[in-house]
Short mmCIF file of C-alpha atoms in Angstrom, two decimals:
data_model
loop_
_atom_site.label_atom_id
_atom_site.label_comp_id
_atom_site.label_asym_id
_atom_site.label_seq_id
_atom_site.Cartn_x
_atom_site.Cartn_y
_atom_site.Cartn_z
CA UNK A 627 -10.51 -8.97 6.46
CA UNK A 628 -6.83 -8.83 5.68
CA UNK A 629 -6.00 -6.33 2.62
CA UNK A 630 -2.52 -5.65 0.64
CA UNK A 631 -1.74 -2.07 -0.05
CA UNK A 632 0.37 -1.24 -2.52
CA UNK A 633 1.06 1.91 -4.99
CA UNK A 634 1.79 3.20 -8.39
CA UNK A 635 5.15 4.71 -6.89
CA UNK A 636 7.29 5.58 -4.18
CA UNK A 637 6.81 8.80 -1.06
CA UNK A 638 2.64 9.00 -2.58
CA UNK A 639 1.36 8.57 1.11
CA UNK A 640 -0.24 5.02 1.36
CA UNK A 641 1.74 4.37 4.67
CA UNK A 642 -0.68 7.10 5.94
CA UNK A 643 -3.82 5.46 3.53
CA UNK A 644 -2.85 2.18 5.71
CA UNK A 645 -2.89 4.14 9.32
CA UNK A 646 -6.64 5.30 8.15
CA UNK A 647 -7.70 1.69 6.99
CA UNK A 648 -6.32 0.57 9.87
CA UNK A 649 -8.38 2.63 12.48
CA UNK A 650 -11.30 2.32 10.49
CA UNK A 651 -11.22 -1.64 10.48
CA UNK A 652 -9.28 -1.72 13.44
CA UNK A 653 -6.71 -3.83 11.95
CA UNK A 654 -3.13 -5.00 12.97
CA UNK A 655 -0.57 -3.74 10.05
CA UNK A 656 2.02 -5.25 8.44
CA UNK A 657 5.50 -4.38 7.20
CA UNK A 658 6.93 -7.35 5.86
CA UNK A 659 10.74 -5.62 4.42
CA UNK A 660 11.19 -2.17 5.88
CA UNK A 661 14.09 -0.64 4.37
CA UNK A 662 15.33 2.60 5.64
CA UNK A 663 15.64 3.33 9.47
CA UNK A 664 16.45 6.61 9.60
CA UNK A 665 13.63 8.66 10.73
CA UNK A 666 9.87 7.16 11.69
CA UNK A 667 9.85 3.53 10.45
CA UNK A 668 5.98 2.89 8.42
CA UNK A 669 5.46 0.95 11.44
CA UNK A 670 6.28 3.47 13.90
CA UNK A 671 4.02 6.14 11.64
CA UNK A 672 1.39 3.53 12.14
CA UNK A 673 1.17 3.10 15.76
CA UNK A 674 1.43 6.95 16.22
CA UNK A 675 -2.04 7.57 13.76
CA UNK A 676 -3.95 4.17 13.85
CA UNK A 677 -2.76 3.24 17.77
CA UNK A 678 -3.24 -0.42 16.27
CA UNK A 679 -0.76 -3.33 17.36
CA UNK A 680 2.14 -4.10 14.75
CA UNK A 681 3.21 -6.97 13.46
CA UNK A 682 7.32 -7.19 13.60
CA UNK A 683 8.53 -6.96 10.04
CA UNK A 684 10.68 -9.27 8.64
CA UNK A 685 13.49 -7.79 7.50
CA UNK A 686 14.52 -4.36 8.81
CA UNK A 687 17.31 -2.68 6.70
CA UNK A 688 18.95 0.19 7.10
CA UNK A 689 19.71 1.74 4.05
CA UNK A 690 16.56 3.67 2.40
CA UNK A 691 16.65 2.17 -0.70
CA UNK A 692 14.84 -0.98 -3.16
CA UNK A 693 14.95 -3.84 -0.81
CA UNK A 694 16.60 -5.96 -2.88
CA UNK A 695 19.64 -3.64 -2.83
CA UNK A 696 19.26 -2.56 1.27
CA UNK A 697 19.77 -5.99 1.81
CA UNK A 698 22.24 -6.49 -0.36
CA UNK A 699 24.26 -3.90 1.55
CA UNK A 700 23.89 -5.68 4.71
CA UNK A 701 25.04 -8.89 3.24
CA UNK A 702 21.38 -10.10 3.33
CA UNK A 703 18.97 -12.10 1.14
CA UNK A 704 15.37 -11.42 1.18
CA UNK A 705 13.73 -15.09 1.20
CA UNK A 706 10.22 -14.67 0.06
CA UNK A 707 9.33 -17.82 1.50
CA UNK A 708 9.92 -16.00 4.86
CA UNK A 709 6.97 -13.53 3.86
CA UNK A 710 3.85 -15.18 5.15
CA UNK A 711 0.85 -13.30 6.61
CA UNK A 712 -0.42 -13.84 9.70
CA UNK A 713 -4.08 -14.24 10.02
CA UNK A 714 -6.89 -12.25 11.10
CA UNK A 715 -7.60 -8.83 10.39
CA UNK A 716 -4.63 -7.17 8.73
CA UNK A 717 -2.89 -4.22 6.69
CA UNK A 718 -0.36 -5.36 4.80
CA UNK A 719 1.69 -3.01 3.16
CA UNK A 720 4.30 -3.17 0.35
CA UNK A 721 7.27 -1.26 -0.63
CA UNK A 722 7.12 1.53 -3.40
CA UNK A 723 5.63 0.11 -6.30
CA UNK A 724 4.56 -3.42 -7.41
CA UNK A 725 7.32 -4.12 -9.65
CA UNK A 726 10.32 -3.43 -7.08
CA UNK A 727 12.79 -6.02 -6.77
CA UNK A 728 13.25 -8.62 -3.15
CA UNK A 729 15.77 -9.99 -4.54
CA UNK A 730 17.48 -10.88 -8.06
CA UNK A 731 14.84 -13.06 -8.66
CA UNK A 732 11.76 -12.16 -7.04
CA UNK A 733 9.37 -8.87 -7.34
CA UNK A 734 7.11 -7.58 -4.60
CA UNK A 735 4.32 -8.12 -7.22
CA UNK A 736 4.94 -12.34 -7.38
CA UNK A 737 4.80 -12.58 -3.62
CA UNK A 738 1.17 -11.01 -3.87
CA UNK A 739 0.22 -13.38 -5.99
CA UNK A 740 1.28 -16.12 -4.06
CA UNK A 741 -0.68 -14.49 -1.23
CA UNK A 742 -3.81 -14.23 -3.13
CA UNK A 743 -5.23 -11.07 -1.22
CA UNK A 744 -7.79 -8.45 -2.04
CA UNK A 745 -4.96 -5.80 -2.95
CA UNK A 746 -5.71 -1.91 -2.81
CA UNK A 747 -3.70 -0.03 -5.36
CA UNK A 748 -2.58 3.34 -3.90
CA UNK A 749 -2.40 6.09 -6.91
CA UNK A 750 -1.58 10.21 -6.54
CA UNK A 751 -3.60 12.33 -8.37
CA UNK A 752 -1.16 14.70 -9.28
CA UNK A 753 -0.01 14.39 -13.40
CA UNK A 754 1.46 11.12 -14.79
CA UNK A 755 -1.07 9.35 -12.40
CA UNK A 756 -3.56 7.53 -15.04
CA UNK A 757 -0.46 6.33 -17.12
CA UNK A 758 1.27 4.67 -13.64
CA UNK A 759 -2.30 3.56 -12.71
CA UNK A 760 -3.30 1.97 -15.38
CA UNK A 761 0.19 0.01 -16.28
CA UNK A 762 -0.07 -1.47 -12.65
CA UNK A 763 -3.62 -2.18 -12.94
CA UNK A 764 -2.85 -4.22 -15.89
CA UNK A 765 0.23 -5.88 -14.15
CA UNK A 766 -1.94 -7.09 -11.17
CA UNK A 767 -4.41 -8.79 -13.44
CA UNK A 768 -1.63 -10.38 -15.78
CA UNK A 769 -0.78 -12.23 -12.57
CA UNK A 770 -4.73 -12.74 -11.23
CA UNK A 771 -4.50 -11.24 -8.14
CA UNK A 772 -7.68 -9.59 -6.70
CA UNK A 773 -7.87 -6.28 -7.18
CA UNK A 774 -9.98 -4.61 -4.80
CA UNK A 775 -10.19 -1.02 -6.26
CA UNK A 776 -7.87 2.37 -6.44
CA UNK A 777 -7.98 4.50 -3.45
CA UNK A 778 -6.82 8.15 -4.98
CA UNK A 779 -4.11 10.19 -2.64
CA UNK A 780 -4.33 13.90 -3.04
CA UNK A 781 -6.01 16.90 -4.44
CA UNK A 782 -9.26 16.60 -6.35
CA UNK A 783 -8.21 15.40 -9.79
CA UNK A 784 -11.92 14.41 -11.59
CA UNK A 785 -10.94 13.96 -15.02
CA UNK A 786 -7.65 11.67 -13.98
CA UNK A 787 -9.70 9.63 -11.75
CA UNK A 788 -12.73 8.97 -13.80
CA UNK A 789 -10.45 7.70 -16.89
CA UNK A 790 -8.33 5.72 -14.70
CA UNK A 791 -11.90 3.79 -13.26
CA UNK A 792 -13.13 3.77 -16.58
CA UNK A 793 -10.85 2.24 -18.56
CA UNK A 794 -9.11 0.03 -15.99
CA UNK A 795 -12.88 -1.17 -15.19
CA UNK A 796 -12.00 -0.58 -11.44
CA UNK A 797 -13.88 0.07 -8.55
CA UNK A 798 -12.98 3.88 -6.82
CA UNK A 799 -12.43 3.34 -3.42
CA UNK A 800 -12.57 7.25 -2.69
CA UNK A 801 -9.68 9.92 -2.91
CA UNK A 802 -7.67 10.79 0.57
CA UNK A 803 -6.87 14.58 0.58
CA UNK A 804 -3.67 15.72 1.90
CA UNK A 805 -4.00 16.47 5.32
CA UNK A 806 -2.56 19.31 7.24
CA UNK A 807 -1.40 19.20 10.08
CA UNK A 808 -1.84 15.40 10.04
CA UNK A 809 -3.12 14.28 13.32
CA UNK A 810 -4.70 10.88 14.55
CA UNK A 811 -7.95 12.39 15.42
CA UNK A 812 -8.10 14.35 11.93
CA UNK A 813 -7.00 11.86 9.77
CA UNK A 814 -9.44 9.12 10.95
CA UNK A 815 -12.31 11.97 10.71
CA UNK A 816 -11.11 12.31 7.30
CA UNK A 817 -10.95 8.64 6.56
CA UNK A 818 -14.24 8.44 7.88
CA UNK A 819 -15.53 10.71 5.37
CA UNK A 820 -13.82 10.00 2.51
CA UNK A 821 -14.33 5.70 2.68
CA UNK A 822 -17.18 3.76 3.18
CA UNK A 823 -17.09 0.74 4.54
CA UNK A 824 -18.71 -1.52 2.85
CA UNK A 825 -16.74 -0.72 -0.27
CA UNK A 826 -14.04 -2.78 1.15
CA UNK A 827 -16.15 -6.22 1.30
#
């Protein structure tokens, strides 16, 4: 199994949706472009909740921003080319939302398609989600890439979440509550819980 996460937007918590998938499936993870090394890298978040190994990214940037312009501070050129997946089991996971730039003339959301992976679509369930949710939804299948399902991030939203599946004709992978304090043991109990396994075949 190798997946692509991705979300509707930036800071919505699928770095900690991938840790779960990741101890569930006991995958590797993936960050191809990490941009922003101040703080706990996504891979370093990773290997402190899943305890799975981690594939090197890329590209490592320092300033926290698109990566298209955190590598353009460094001088740098994101070569998409560069970006190919390892095999076996594996977590990939993006950068904020599908449409964010690599470079001038490549988004995150053309490199998926040239991957051609089952893709998990990351949305928050707080207001302004089915809007996001559904515009992506109907970006991913504009380019034909496999859409997997939307795993929900948050409190219990019903209403938002139904429409969204509804209309977008997607599969609901389950919803991920905000968990607090956020520990490896409690988050994969959670995980657990709140995903089934099979609905990622």
């Amino acid at each position: 199994m190798r997946f692509v996460v991705t979300g509707t937007d930036t800071n919505i918590g699928k770095t900690v949706f991938c840790a779960g998938l990741c101890g569930l499936f006991g995958a590797r993870y993936w960050k191809p472009v990490q941009a922003g090394l101040d703080g706990p890298t996504d891979s370093e978040v990773i290997a402190e909740f899943a305890g799975v190994e981690i594939v090197p990214e890329v590209y490592r940037l320092k300033l926290a921003a698109s990566p298209h312009q955190a590598a353009a501070a460094e001088g740098v050129t994101i070569d998409p080319d560069a970006l190919a997946p390892p095999d076996g089991p594996l977590v990939i996971e993006g950068a904020g939302g599908l449409m964010v730039p690599l470079n001038s003339e490549t988004l995150y959301i053309d490199v998926f398609a040239r991957w051609g992976l089952p893709l998990i679509l990351c949305a928050r369930t707080r207001l302004g989600t089915i809007n996001h949710t559904l515009l992506s939804i109907e970006a991913i299948r504009a380019r034909d890439i496999p859409l997997l399902g939307v795993a929900f991030i948050g409190d219990l939203n019903e209403e938002s979440e139904s429409v969204i599946t509804e209309i977008g004709k997607v599969k609901r992978l389950g919803r991920l509550p905000v968990i607090e304090p956020l520990t490896p043991g409690r988050l994969s109990g959670v995980f657990a819980k709140t995903f089934e396994r099979q609905d990622f075949a």
